[in-house]
Amino acid sequence: MTIKEFQQLIADGQPLNRPDIVAFMRQQTVEAQRITCVYNTGFHEPEERRQMLSQLFGYQLDETVIINPPFSTDFGKNIHIGPKVFVNAGCQFQDQGGIWIGEGCLIGPQVVFATLNHGFAPSDRQSLYHKPIHVGNNVWIGAHATTLQGVTIGDNAVVAAGAVVTKDVAANTIVGGVPAKFIKAIEV
């Protein structure tokens, strides 16, 4: 299986429970761990970091993107980051289902993006179900916030620190809490 074939399965909404898919995902996890272990240990100049992340993501990362270590992902090849994005230390991107981050976003420390879920029935517990996360342009996500699968966060939105985002966030709004709820509109 190739990355493109895997991404097509994701786009088609196929469950990730076939043995060949699981084996492919495990192989990619090992590769992601190999790169992130080096990335997260010792000091690396910004260009060296960008090259490691480009290898991890499978495309040339824009020179304006900053992702502070430690950074963790269990796949890597389904993260799509626009220019002028800042990701603070300690973030975890579970990206098999796809994570898209728009231009100019600020991602606080210890933020989690989780695109996978397991079946709820005991007989289906080992199956993985995925939905992408889409973050618009100029979004600010506060420290320790978690965004769950299938969520879209609109342009210019703010997610308060510690929030758990389970539903879409409208553009130009602030949300917070567990689960995250509308707090107020942002005047633009």
Tab-separated table of C-alpha atoms in Angstrom:
chain	number	residue	atom	x	y	z
A	1	MET	CA	0.000	0.000	0.000
A	2	THR	CA	1.192	3.525	-0.758
A	3	ILE	CA	0.502	6.777	1.071
A	4	LYS	CA	-1.741	7.878	-1.827
A	5	GLU	CA	-3.750	4.626	-1.639
A	6	PHE	CA	-4.090	5.026	2.129
A	7	GLN	CA	-5.201	8.643	1.770
A	8	GLN	CA	-7.790	7.552	-0.804
A	9	LEU	CA	-9.182	5.007	1.699
A	10	ILE	CA	-9.410	7.845	4.216
A	11	ALA	CA	-11.125	10.134	1.688
A	12	ASP	CA	-13.605	7.348	0.872
A	13	GLY	CA	-14.429	6.920	4.582
A	14	GLN	CA	-13.327	3.284	4.709
A	15	PRO	CA	-12.866	1.786	8.207
A	16	LEU	CA	-9.256	1.034	9.030
A	17	ASN	CA	-9.707	-2.579	10.078
A	18	ARG	CA	-8.284	-4.686	7.229
A	19	PRO	CA	-5.043	-6.510	8.135
A	20	ASP	CA	-3.124	-4.882	5.246
A	21	ILE	CA	-4.232	-1.399	6.349
A	22	VAL	CA	-3.308	-2.078	9.988
A	23	ALA	CA	0.112	-3.397	8.910
A	24	PHE	CA	0.681	-0.303	6.753
A	25	MET	CA	-0.303	2.019	9.611
A	26	ARG	CA	2.074	0.207	11.994
A	27	GLN	CA	4.885	0.528	9.455
A	28	GLN	CA	4.240	4.266	9.151
A	29	THR	CA	4.127	4.592	12.944
A	30	VAL	CA	7.608	3.075	13.210
A	31	GLU	CA	8.891	5.529	10.582
A	32	ALA	CA	7.240	8.465	12.383
A	33	GLN	CA	8.765	7.340	15.688
A	34	ARG	CA	12.212	7.078	14.089
A	35	ILE	CA	12.050	10.670	12.854
A	36	THR	CA	10.381	12.211	15.919
A	37	CYS	CA	12.799	10.512	18.324
A	38	VAL	CA	15.691	12.277	16.578
A	39	TYR	CA	13.696	15.518	16.244
A	40	ASN	CA	12.897	15.573	19.957
A	41	THR	CA	16.407	14.851	21.272
A	42	GLY	CA	19.274	17.268	21.301
A	43	PHE	CA	19.472	20.663	19.637
A	44	HIS	CA	18.791	21.046	15.905
A	45	GLU	CA	19.081	24.219	13.860
A	46	PRO	CA	15.774	25.454	12.366
A	47	GLU	CA	16.656	24.290	8.825
A	48	GLU	CA	17.587	20.821	10.090
A	49	ARG	CA	14.264	20.643	11.986
A	50	ARG	CA	12.353	21.713	8.869
A	51	GLN	CA	14.039	18.975	6.833
A	52	MET	CA	13.166	16.310	9.418
A	53	LEU	CA	9.550	17.483	9.491
A	54	SER	CA	9.422	17.559	5.684
A	55	GLN	CA	10.543	13.934	5.671
A	56	LEU	CA	7.968	13.099	8.354
A	57	PHE	CA	5.104	14.843	6.508
A	58	GLY	CA	6.140	13.751	3.008
A	59	TYR	CA	6.317	17.263	1.489
A	60	GLN	CA	8.545	20.331	1.771
A	61	LEU	CA	7.415	22.324	4.791
A	62	ASP	CA	7.181	26.082	4.275
A	63	GLU	CA	10.122	27.959	5.797
A	64	THR	CA	7.741	30.132	7.841
A	65	VAL	CA	6.401	27.148	9.829
A	66	ILE	CA	7.754	26.590	13.344
A	67	ILE	CA	7.034	23.375	15.250
A	68	ASN	CA	8.773	23.302	18.611
A	69	PRO	CA	9.939	19.983	20.016
A	70	PRO	CA	8.916	17.792	21.536
A	71	PHE	CA	6.391	16.983	18.832
A	72	SER	CA	4.601	13.671	18.481
A	73	THR	CA	2.618	12.023	15.741
A	74	ASP	CA	1.765	8.398	15.134
A	75	PHE	CA	1.620	8.636	11.337
A	76	GLY	CA	2.914	11.953	9.982
A	77	LYS	CA	2.003	11.612	6.318
A	78	ASN	CA	-1.520	12.986	6.705
A	79	ILE	CA	-0.618	16.329	8.304
A	80	HIS	CA	-1.089	19.349	6.013
A	81	ILE	CA	0.218	22.669	7.357
A	82	GLY	CA	-0.065	26.053	5.686
A	83	PRO	CA	2.502	28.852	5.922
A	84	LYS	CA	3.124	31.036	8.982
A	85	VAL	CA	1.944	28.364	11.438
A	86	PHE	CA	3.417	28.164	14.941
A	87	VAL	CA	3.075	24.920	16.929
A	88	ASN	CA	4.307	25.102	20.512
A	89	ALA	CA	6.048	22.326	22.447
A	90	GLY	CA	4.489	19.022	23.453
A	91	CYS	CA	1.773	18.706	20.821
A	92	GLN	CA	0.343	15.326	19.747
A	93	PHE	CA	-1.114	15.005	16.242
A	94	GLN	CA	-2.920	11.686	15.672
A	95	ASP	CA	-3.236	12.228	11.946
A	96	GLN	CA	-4.309	9.014	10.233
A	97	GLY	CA	-7.677	10.598	9.479
A	98	GLY	CA	-6.056	13.792	8.188
A	99	ILE	CA	-5.227	17.114	9.821
A	100	TRP	CA	-5.364	20.346	7.803
A	101	ILE	CA	-4.079	23.529	9.470
A	102	GLY	CA	-4.559	26.802	7.610
A	103	GLU	CA	-2.256	29.777	7.248
A	104	GLY	CA	-1.184	31.824	10.269
A	105	CYS	CA	-2.456	29.500	12.996
A	106	LEU	CA	-1.116	29.496	16.549
A	107	ILE	CA	-1.198	26.119	18.297
A	108	GLY	CA	-0.481	26.250	22.047
A	109	PRO	CA	1.587	23.785	24.070
A	110	GLN	CA	0.299	20.278	24.718
A	111	VAL	CA	-2.494	20.532	22.120
A	112	VAL	CA	-3.962	17.232	20.893
A	113	PHE	CA	-5.607	16.555	17.524
A	114	ALA	CA	-7.248	13.087	17.489
A	115	THR	CA	-8.659	11.864	14.162
A	116	LEU	CA	-9.315	8.238	15.140
A	117	ASN	CA	-11.884	6.503	17.274
A	118	HIS	CA	-12.603	2.852	18.098
A	119	GLY	CA	-15.862	1.001	17.688
A	120	PHE	CA	-18.052	1.234	20.780
A	121	ALA	CA	-19.408	-2.310	20.682
A	122	PRO	CA	-17.008	-4.771	22.371
A	123	SER	CA	-16.989	-6.895	19.208
A	124	ASP	CA	-15.915	-3.815	17.201
A	125	ARG	CA	-13.474	-2.318	19.715
A	126	GLN	CA	-10.374	-3.122	17.656
A	127	SER	CA	-11.713	-1.349	14.558
A	128	LEU	CA	-10.509	2.187	13.860
A	129	TYR	CA	-12.818	4.832	12.477
A	130	HIS	CA	-11.501	8.136	11.221
A	131	LYS	CA	-12.626	11.615	10.323
A	132	PRO	CA	-10.421	14.571	9.414
A	133	ILE	CA	-9.824	17.727	11.409
A	134	HIS	CA	-9.809	21.044	9.516
A	135	VAL	CA	-8.433	24.195	11.120
A	136	GLY	CA	-9.074	27.410	9.182
A	137	ASN	CA	-6.746	30.362	8.729
A	138	ASN	CA	-5.536	32.511	11.621
A	139	VAL	CA	-6.944	30.207	14.319
A	140	TRP	CA	-5.552	30.298	17.860
A	141	ILE	CA	-5.799	27.081	19.880
A	142	GLY	CA	-4.871	27.483	23.543
A	143	ALA	CA	-2.686	25.237	25.694
A	144	HIS	CA	-3.887	21.718	26.487
A	145	ALA	CA	-6.910	21.906	24.173
A	146	THR	CA	-8.055	18.705	22.485
A	147	THR	CA	-9.827	18.620	19.128
A	148	LEU	CA	-11.619	15.393	18.219
A	149	GLN	CA	-12.248	13.748	14.892
A	150	GLY	CA	-14.521	15.299	12.318
A	151	VAL	CA	-14.256	18.849	13.681
A	152	THR	CA	-13.845	21.952	11.522
A	153	ILE	CA	-12.635	25.142	13.202
A	154	GLY	CA	-13.500	28.258	11.201
A	155	ASP	CA	-11.178	31.120	10.262
A	156	ASN	CA	-10.070	33.465	13.051
A	157	ALA	CA	-11.628	31.319	15.798
A	158	VAL	CA	-10.100	30.990	19.261
A	159	VAL	CA	-10.218	27.753	21.259
A	160	ALA	CA	-9.647	28.424	24.965
A	161	ALA	CA	-6.968	26.586	26.898
A	162	GLY	CA	-8.077	23.188	28.145
A	163	ALA	CA	-11.126	22.994	25.889
A	164	VAL	CA	-12.312	19.717	24.383
A	165	VAL	CA	-13.685	20.475	20.925
A	166	THR	CA	-16.247	17.869	19.873
A	167	LYS	CA	-18.270	19.929	17.356
A	168	ASP	CA	-17.533	22.427	14.609
A	169	VAL	CA	-16.469	25.924	15.655
A	170	ALA	CA	-17.837	28.854	13.653
A	171	ALA	CA	-15.473	31.413	12.166
A	172	ASN	CA	-14.767	34.510	14.277
A	173	THR	CA	-15.896	32.950	17.562
A	174	ILE	CA	-14.353	31.977	20.888
A	175	VAL	CA	-15.171	28.579	22.406
A	176	GLY	CA	-14.124	26.983	25.675
A	177	GLY	CA	-14.959	24.309	28.227
A	178	VAL	CA	-15.541	20.572	28.268
A	179	PRO	CA	-17.154	20.028	25.874
A	180	ALA	CA	-16.314	23.322	24.171
A	181	LYS	CA	-19.225	25.745	23.849
A	182	PHE	CA	-19.677	29.159	22.275
A	183	ILE	CA	-18.407	31.990	24.521
A	184	LYS	CA	-18.612	35.018	22.276
A	185	ALA	CA	-18.174	36.369	18.776
A	186	ILE	CA	-14.980	38.122	17.753
A	187	GLU	CA	-15.448	41.506	16.146
A	188	VAL	CA	-13.540	41.715	12.877
